[in-house]
mmCIF file of C-alpha atoms in Angstrom:
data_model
loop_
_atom_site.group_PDB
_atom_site.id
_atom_site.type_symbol
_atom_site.label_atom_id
_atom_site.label_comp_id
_atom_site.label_asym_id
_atom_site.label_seq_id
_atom_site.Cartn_x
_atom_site.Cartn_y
_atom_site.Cartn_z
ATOM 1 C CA UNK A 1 0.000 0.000 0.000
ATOM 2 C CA UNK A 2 1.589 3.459 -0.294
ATOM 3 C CA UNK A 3 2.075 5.940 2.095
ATOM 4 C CA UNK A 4 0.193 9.368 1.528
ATOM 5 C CA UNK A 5 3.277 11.122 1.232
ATOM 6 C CA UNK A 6 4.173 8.789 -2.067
ATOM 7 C CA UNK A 7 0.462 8.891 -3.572
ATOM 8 C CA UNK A 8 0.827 12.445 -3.424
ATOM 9 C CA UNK A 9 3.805 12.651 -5.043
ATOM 10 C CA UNK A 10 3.192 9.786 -7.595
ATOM 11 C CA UNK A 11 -0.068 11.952 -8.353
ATOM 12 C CA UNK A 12 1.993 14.684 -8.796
ATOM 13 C CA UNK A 13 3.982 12.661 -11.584
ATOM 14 C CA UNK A 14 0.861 11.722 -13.301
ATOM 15 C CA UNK A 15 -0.440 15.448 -13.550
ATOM 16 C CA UNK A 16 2.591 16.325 -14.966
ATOM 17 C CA UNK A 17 2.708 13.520 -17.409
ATOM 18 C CA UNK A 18 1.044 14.950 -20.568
ATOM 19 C CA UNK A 19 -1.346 13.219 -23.434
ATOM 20 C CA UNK A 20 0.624 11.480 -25.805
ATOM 21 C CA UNK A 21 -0.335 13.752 -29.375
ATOM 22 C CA UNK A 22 1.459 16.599 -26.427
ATOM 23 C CA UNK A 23 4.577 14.644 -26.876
ATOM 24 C CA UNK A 24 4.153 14.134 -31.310
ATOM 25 C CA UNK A 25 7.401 15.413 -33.202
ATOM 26 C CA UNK A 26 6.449 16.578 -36.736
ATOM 27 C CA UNK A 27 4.425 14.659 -38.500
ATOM 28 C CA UNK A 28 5.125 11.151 -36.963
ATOM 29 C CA UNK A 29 1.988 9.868 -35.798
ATOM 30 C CA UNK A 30 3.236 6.739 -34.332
ATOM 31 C CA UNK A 31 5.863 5.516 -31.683
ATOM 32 C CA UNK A 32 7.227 2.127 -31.353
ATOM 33 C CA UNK A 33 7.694 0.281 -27.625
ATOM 34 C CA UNK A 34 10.284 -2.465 -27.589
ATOM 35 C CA UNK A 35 12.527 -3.839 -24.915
ATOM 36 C CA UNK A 36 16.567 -4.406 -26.037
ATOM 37 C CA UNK A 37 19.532 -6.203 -25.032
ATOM 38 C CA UNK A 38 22.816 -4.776 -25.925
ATOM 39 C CA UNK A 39 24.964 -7.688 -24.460
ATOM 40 C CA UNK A 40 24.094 -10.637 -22.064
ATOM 41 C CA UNK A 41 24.696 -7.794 -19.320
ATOM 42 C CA UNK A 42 22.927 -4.294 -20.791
ATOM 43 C CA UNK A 43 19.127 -4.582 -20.988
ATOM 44 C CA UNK A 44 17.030 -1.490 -22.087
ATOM 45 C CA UNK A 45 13.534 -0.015 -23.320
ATOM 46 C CA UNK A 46 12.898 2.284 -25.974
ATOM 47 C CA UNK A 47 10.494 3.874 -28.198
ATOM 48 C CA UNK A 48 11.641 4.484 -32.013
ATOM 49 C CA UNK A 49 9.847 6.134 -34.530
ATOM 50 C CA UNK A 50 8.583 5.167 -38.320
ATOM 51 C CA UNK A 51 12.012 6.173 -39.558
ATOM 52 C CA UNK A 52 13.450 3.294 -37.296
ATOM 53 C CA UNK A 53 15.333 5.776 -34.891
ATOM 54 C CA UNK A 54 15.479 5.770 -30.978
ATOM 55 C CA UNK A 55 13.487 8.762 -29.625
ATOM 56 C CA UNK A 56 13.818 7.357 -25.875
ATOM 57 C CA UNK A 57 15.204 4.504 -23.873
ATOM 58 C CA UNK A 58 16.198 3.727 -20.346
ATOM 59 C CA UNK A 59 18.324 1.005 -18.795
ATOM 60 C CA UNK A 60 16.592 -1.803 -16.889
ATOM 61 C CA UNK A 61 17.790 -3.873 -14.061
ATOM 62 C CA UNK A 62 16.877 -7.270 -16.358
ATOM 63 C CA UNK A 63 15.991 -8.346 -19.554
ATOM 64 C CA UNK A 64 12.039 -7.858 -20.215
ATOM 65 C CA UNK A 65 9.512 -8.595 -22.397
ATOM 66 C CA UNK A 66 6.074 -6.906 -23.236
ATOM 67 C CA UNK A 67 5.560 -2.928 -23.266
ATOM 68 C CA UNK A 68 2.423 -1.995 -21.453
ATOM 69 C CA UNK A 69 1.035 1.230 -22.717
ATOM 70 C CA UNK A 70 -1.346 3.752 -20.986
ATOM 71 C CA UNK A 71 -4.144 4.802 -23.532
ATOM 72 C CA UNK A 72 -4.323 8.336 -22.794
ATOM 73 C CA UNK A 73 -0.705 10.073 -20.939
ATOM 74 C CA UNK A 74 2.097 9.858 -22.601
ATOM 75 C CA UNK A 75 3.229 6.708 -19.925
ATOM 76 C CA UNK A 76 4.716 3.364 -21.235
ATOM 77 C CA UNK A 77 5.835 0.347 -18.659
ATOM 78 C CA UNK A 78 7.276 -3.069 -19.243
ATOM 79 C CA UNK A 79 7.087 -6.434 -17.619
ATOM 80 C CA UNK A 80 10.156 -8.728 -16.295
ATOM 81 C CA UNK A 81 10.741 -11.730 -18.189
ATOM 82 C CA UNK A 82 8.530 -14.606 -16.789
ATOM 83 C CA UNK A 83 9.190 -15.463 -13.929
ATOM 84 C CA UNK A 84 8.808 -11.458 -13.633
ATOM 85 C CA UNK A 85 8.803 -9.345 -10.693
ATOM 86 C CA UNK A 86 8.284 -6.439 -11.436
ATOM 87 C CA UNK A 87 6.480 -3.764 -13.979
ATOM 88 C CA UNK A 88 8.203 -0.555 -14.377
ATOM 89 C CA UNK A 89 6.670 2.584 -15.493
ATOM 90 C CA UNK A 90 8.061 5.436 -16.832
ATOM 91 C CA UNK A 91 6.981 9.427 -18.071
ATOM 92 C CA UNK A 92 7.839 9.491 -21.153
ATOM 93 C CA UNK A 93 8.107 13.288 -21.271
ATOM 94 C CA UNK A 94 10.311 13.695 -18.263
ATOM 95 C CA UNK A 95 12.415 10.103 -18.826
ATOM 96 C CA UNK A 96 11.512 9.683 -15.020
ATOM 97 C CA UNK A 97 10.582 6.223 -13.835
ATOM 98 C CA UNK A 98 7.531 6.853 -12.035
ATOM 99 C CA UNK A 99 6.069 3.691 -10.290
ATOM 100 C CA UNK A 100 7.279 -0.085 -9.805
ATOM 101 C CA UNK A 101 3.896 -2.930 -9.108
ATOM 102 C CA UNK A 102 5.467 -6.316 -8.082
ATOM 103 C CA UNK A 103 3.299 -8.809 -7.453
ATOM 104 C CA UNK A 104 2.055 -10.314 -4.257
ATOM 105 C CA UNK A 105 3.754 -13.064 -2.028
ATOM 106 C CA UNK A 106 4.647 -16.328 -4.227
ATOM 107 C CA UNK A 107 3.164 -14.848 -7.429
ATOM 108 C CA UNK A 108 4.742 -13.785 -10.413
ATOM 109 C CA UNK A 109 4.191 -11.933 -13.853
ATOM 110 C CA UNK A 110 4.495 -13.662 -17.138
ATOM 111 C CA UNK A 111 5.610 -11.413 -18.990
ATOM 112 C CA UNK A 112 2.325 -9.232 -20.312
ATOM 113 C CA UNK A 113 -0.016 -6.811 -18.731
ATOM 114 C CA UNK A 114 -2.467 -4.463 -19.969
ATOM 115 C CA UNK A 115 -4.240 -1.015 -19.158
ATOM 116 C CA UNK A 116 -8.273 -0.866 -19.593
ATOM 117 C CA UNK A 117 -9.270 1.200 -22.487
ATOM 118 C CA UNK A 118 -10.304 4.313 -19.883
ATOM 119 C CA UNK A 119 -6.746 3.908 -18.377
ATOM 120 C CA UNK A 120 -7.994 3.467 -14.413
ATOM 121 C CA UNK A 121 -6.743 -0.335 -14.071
ATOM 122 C CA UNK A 122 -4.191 -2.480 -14.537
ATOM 123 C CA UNK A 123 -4.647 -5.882 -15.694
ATOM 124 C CA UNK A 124 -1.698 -8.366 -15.123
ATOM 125 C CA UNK A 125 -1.634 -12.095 -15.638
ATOM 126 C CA UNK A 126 0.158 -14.270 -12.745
ATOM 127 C CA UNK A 127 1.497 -17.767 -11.444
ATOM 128 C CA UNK A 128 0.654 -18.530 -8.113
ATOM 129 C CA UNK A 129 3.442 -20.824 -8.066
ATOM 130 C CA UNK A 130 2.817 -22.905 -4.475
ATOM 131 C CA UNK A 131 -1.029 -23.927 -6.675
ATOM 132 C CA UNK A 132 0.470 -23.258 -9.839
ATOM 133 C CA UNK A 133 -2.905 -21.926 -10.624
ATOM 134 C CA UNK A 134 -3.547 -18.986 -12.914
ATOM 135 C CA UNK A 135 -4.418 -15.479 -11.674
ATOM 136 C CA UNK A 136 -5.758 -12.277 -13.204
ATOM 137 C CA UNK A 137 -5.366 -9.389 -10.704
ATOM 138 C CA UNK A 138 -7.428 -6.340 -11.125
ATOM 139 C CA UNK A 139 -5.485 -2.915 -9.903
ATOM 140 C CA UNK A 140 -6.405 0.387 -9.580
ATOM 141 C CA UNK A 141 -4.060 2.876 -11.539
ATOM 142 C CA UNK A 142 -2.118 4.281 -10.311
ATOM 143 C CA UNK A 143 -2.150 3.831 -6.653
ATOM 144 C CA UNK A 144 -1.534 -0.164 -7.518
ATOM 145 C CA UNK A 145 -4.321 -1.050 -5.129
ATOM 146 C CA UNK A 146 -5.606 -4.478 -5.416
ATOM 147 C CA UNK A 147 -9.365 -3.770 -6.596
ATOM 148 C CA UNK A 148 -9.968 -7.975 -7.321
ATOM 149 C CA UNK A 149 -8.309 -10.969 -8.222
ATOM 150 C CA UNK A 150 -9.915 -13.961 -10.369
ATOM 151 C CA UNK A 151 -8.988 -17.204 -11.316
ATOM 152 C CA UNK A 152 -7.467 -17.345 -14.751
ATOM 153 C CA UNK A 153 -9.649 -20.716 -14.991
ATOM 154 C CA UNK A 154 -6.449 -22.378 -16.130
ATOM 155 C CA UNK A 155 -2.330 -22.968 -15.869
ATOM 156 C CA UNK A 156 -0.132 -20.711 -17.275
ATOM 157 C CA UNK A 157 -1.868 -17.234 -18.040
ATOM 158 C CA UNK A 158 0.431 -15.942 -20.580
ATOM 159 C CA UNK A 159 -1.092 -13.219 -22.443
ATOM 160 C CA UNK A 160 -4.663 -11.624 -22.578
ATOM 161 C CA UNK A 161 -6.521 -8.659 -24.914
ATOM 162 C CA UNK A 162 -9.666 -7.412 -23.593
ATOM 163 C CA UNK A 163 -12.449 -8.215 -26.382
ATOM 164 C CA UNK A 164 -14.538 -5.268 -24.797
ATOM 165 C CA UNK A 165 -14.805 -3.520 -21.618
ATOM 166 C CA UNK A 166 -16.399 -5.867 -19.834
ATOM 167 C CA UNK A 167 -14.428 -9.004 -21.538
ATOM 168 C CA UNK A 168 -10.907 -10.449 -20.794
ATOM 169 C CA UNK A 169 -9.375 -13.056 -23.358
ATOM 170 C CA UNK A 170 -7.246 -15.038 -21.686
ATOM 171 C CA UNK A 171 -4.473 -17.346 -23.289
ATOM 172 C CA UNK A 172 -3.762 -20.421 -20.641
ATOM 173 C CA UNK A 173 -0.467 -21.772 -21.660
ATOM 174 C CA UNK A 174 -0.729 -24.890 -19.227
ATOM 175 C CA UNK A 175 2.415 -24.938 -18.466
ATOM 176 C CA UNK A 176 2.803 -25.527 -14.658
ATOM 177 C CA UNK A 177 6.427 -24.067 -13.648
ATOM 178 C CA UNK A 178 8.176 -22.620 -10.648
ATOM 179 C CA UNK A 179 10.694 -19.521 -10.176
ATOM 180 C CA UNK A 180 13.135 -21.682 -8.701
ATOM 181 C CA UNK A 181 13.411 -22.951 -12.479
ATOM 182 C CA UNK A 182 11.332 -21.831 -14.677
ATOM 183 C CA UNK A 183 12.235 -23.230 -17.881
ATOM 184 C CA UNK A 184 11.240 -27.036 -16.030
ATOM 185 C CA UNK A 185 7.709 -28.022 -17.229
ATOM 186 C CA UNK A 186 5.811 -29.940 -13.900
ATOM 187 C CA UNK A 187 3.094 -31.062 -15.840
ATOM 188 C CA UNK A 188 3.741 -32.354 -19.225
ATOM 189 C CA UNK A 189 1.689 -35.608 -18.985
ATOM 190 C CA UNK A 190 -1.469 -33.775 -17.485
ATOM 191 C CA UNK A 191 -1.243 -30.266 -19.468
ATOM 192 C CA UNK A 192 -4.393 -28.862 -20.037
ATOM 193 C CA UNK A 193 -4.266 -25.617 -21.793
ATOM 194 C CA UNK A 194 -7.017 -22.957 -22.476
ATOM 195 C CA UNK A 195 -8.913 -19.977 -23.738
ATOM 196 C CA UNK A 196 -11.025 -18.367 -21.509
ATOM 197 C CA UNK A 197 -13.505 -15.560 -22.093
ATOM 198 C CA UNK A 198 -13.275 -14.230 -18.377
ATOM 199 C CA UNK A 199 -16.093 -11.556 -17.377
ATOM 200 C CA UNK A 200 -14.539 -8.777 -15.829
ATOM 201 C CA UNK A 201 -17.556 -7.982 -14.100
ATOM 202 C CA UNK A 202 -17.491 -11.166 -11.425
ATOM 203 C CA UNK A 203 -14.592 -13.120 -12.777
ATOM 204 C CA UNK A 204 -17.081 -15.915 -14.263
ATOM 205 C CA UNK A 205 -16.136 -17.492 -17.688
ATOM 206 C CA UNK A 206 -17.879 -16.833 -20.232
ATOM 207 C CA UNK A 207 -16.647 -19.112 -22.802
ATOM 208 C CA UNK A 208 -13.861 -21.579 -22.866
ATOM 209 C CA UNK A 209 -12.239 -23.412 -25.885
ATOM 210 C CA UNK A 210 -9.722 -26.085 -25.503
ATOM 211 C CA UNK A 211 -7.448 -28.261 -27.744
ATOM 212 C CA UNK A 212 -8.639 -32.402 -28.382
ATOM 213 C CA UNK A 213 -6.975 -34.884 -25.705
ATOM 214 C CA UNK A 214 -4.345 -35.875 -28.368
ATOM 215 C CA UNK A 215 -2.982 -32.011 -28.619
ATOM 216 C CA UNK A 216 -3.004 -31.478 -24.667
ATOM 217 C CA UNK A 217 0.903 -30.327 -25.046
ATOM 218 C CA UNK A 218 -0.342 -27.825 -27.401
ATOM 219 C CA UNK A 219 0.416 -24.766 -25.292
ATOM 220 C CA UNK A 220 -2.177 -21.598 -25.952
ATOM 221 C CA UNK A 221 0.321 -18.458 -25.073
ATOM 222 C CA UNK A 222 -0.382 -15.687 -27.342
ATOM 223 C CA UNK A 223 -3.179 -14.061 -28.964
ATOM 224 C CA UNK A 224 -4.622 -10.761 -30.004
ATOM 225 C CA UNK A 225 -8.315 -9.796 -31.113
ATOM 226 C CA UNK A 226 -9.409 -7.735 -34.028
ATOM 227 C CA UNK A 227 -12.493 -5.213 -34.629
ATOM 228 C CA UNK A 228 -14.706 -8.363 -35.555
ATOM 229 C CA UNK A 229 -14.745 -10.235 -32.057
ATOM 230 C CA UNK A 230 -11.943 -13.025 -33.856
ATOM 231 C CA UNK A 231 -9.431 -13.908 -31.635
ATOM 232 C CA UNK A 232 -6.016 -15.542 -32.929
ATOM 233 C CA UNK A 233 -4.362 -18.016 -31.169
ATOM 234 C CA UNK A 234 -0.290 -18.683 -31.357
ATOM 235 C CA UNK A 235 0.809 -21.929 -29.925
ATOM 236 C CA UNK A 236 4.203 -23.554 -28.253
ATOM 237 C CA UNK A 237 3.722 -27.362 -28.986
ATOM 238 C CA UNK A 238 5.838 -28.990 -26.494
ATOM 239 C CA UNK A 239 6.033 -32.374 -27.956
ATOM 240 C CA UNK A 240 7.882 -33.828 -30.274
ATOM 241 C CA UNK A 241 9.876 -31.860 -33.100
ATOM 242 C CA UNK A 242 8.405 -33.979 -35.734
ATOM 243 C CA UNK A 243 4.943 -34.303 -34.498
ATOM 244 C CA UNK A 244 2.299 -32.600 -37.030
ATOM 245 C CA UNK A 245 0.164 -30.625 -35.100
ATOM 246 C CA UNK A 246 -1.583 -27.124 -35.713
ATOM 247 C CA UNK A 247 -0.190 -23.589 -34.789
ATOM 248 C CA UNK A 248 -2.621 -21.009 -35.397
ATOM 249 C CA UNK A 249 -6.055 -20.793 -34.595
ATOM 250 C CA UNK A 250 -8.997 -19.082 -34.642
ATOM 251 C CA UNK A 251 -11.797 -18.384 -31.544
ATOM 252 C CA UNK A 252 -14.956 -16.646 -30.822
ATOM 253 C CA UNK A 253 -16.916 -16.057 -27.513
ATOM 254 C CA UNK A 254 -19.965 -17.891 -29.165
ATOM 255 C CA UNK A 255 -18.288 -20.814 -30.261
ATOM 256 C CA UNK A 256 -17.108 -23.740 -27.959
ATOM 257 C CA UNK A 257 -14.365 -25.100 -30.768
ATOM 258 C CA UNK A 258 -10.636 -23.683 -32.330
ATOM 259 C CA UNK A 259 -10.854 -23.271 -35.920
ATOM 260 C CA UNK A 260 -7.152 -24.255 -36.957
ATOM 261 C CA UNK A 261 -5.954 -22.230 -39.540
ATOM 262 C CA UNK A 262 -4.125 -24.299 -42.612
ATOM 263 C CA UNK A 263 -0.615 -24.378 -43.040
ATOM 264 C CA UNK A 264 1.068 -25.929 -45.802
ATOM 265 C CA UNK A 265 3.378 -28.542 -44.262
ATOM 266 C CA UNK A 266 6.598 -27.469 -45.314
ATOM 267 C CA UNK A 267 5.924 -23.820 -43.876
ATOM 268 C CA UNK A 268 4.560 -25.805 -40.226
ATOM 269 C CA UNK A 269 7.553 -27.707 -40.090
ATOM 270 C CA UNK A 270 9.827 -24.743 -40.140
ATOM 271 C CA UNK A 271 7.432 -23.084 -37.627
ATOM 272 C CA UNK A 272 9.840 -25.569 -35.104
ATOM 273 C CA UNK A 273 6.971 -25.937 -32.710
ATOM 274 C CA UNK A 274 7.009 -22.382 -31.703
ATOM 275 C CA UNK A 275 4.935 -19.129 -32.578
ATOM 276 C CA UNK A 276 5.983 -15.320 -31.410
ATOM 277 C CA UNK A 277 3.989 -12.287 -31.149
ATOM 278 C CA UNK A 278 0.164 -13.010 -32.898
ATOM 279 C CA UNK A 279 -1.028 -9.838 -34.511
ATOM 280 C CA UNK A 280 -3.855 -8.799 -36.652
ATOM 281 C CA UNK A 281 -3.419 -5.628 -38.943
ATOM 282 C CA UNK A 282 -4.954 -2.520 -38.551
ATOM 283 C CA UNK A 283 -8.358 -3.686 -41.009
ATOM 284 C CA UNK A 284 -8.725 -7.185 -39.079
ATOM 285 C CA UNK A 285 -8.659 -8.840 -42.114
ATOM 286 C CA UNK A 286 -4.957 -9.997 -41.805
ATOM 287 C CA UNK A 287 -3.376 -12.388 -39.295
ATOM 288 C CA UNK A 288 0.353 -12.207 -38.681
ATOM 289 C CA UNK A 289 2.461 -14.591 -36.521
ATOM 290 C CA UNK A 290 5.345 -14.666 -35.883
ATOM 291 C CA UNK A 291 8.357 -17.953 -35.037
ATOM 292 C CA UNK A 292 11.596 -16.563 -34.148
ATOM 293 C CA UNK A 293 13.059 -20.292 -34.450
ATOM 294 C CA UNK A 294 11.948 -20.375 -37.734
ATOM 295 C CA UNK A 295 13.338 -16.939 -38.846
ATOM 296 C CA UNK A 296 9.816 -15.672 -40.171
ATOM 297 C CA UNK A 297 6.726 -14.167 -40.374
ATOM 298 C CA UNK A 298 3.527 -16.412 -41.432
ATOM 299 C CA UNK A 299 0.482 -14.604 -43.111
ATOM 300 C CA UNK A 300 -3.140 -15.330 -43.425
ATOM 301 C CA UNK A 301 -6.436 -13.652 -45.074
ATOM 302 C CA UNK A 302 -8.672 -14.370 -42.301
ATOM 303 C CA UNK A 303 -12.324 -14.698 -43.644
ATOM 304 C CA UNK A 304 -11.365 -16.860 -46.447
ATOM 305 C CA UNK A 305 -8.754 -18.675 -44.174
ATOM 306 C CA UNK A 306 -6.249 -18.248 -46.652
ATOM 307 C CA UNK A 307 -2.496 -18.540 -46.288
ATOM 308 C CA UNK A 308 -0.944 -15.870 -47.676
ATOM 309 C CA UNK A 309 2.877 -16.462 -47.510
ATOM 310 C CA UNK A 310 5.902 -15.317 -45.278
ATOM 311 C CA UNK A 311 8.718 -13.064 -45.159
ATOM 312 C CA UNK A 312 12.020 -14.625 -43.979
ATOM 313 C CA UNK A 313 13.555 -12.646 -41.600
ATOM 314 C CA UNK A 314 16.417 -14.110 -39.206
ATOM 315 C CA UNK A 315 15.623 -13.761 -35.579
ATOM 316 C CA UNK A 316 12.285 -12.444 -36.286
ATOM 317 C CA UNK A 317 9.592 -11.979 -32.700
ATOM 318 C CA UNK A 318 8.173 -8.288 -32.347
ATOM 319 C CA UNK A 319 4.893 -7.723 -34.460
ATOM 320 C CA UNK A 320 2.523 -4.688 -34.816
ATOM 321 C CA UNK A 321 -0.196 -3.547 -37.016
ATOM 322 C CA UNK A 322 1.443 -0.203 -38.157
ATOM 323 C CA UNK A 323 -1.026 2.556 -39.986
ATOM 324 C CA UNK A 324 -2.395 1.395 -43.390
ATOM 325 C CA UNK A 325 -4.352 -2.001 -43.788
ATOM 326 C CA UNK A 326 -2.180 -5.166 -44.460
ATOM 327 C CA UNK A 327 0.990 -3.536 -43.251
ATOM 328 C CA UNK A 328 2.993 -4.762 -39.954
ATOM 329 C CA UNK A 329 6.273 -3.372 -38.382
ATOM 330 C CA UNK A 330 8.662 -6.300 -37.675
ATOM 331 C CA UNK A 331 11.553 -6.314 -35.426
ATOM 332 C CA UNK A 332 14.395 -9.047 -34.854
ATOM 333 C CA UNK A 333 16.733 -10.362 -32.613
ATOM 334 C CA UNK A 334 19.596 -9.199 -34.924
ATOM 335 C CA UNK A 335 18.655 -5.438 -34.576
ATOM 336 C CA UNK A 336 16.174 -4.929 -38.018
ATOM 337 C CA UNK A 337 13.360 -3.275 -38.473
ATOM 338 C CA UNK A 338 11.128 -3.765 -41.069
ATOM 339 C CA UNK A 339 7.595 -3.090 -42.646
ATOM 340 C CA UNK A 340 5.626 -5.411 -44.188
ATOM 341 C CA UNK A 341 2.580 -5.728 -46.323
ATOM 342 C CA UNK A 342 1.985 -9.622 -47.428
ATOM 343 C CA UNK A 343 -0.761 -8.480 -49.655
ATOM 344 C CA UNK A 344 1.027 -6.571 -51.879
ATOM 345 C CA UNK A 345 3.964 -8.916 -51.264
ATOM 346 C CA UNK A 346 6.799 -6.050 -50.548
ATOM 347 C CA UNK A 347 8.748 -5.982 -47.123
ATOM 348 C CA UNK A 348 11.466 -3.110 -46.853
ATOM 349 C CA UNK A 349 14.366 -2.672 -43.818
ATOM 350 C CA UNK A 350 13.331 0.535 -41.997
ATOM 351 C CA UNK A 351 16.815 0.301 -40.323
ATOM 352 C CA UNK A 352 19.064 -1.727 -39.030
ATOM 353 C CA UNK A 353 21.103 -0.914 -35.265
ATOM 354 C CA UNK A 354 24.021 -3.637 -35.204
ATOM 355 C CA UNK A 355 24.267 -3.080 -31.294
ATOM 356 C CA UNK A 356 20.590 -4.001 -30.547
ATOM 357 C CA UNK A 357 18.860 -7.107 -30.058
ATOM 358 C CA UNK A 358 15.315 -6.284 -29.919
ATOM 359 C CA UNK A 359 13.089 -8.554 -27.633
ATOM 360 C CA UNK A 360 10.118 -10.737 -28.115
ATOM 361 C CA UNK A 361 7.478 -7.741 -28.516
ATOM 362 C CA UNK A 362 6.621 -4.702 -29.781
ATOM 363 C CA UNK A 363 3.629 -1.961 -29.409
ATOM 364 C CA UNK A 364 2.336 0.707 -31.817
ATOM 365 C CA UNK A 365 2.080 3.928 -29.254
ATOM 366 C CA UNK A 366 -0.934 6.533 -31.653
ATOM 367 C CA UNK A 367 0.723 10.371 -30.869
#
């Protein structure tokens, strides 16, 4: 809980924090949110613009992993690496880090978090790692306050979008792990993973679609949700290297079945198991995913359920919609930037920083 004295003066920091079109240089309408590595030792996060070029960064204690971005000041935070402890936020404007949320006792973050679309709470997903069951913790921004806490109804809440205001999407990875070593799967024989359509009203789901018996090591960890009410779904198979199994799906709150998405078999095999950052483009009529072991980007036309293609691009995780319909903003390991647009089959390098290693995902910031 804090103190008066640090409310005060954390409201203080908020006044003071201005809109983001306040902070808008020239005629760039859009900022970039990434976290970077510059060595094994030097982790940082910073916001580039469409020209590829670092506006802002800051050093963080660790390497992290998802940008959280406030919908209305010109604020940005970003989550610890699962097991994560912390959430850093930071005024943009004034470079000052404003507020650290760590999670309660023998919880942790995995990695994502997200604001509600007024920007008065706080959504974070979390292991309670004694249970291993899923949390979603409700908090009041910015005091951090504690407003409620639901059951993820699953293992291994990884990412979530809100479909509405009153609507969480939850992806349940299944993966039951502890801090002590993370990377250790507990339950490989009995994994169960989910999505869940969580009210945020009482914390009841509302829907909940789940992968056939045979594809129970099919881990559900990332998603995103486009103008229509379709959700994408990006899996981590963690079976076999050879099995065949599907990657991508699709989900709706009225229907109690994935639709897998077709890939052509030479295309899932280089997937390696793995999918990245999901992402729809700015029309919803596009899905983008992601593999970073795979070195590329995977498209699909989503009504038709048509693969489109894929750009090759070494190293390849972070993934945004970027301004005009069927175009993304790609970011790898190796330092590129690109954007993409798989309909009219062109991809171009924005820029390339030899020093950075960008990390797993990326947000489009609107100035």
């Amino acid at each position: 809980m804090l103190s008066r004295r640090r409310f005060l003066a954390l409201s203080g920091a908020l006044a003071s924090a201005p809109s983001w079109a306040a902070i808008a240089v020239s005629d760039d309408k859009s900022l970039f949110a990434s976290a970077f590595s510059q060595s094994k030792s030097e982790h940082f996060f910073g916001l580039f613009n469409t020209k590829g070029n670092l506006v802002w960064q800051t050093r963080l204690p660790d390497r992290a992993h998802a940008p959280v971005v406030h919908p209305n000041q010109a604020i940005v935070g970003i989550v610890a690496r699962r097991p994560g402890f912390f959430i850093d936020f930071f005024n943009v404007a004034s470079h000052d880090k404003i507020l650290r949320i760590e999670p309660e006792k023998d919880h942790h973050f995995y990695g994502h978090a997200l604001f509600t679309r007024d920007g008065q709470r706080l959504i974070t997903q979390e292991n309670h790692y004694p249970s291993g069951d899923g949390k979603v913790f409700i908090r009041e921004w910015p005091s951090g306050h504690i407003l409620d806490v639901y059951s993820s109804h699953g293992i291994g809440p990884h990412e979530a979008v809100l479909l509405n205001d009153d609507v969480l999407v939850i992806a349940n990875g299944g993966l039951k792990t502890h801090p002590d070593n993370d990377r250790q799967v507990l339950n490989l024989d009995t994994m169960s993973p989910n999505v869940t359509y969580l009210s945020l009203k009482d914390g009841k789901p509302l829907n909940q679609a789940s992968n056939a018996k045979e594809l129970h090591q099919l881990s559900i960890r990332h998603l995103d949700v486009n103008q229509h009410g379709t959700v994408a779904l990006g899996f981590q198979y963690q079976g076999p290297l050879w099995d065949q199994v599907p990657l991508v799906a699709l989900s709706r709150i009225d229907q109690p079945e994935l639709d897998y998405l077709p890939i052509p078999e030479q295309v899932r095999a280089r997937f390696k198991q793995y999918c990245g950052s999901v992402c729809f483009d700015q029309s919803g009529d596009v899905l983008a995913i992601s593999t970073p072991r795979g070195g590329f980007v995977a498209y699909w036309h989503v009504d038709t359920k048509t693969f489109l293609g894929i750009d090759n691009c070494r190293d390849v995780c972070g993934l945004v919609a970027h301004g005009n319909a069927h175009e993304f903003i790609l970011t790898t390991g190796t330092g590129n930037q690109y954007v993409s647009n798989p309909v009219g089959e062109h991809i171009n390098l924005i820029k390339k920083h030899p020093t950075v290693h960008w990390d797993n995902h990326l947000r489009q910031i609107n100035t």
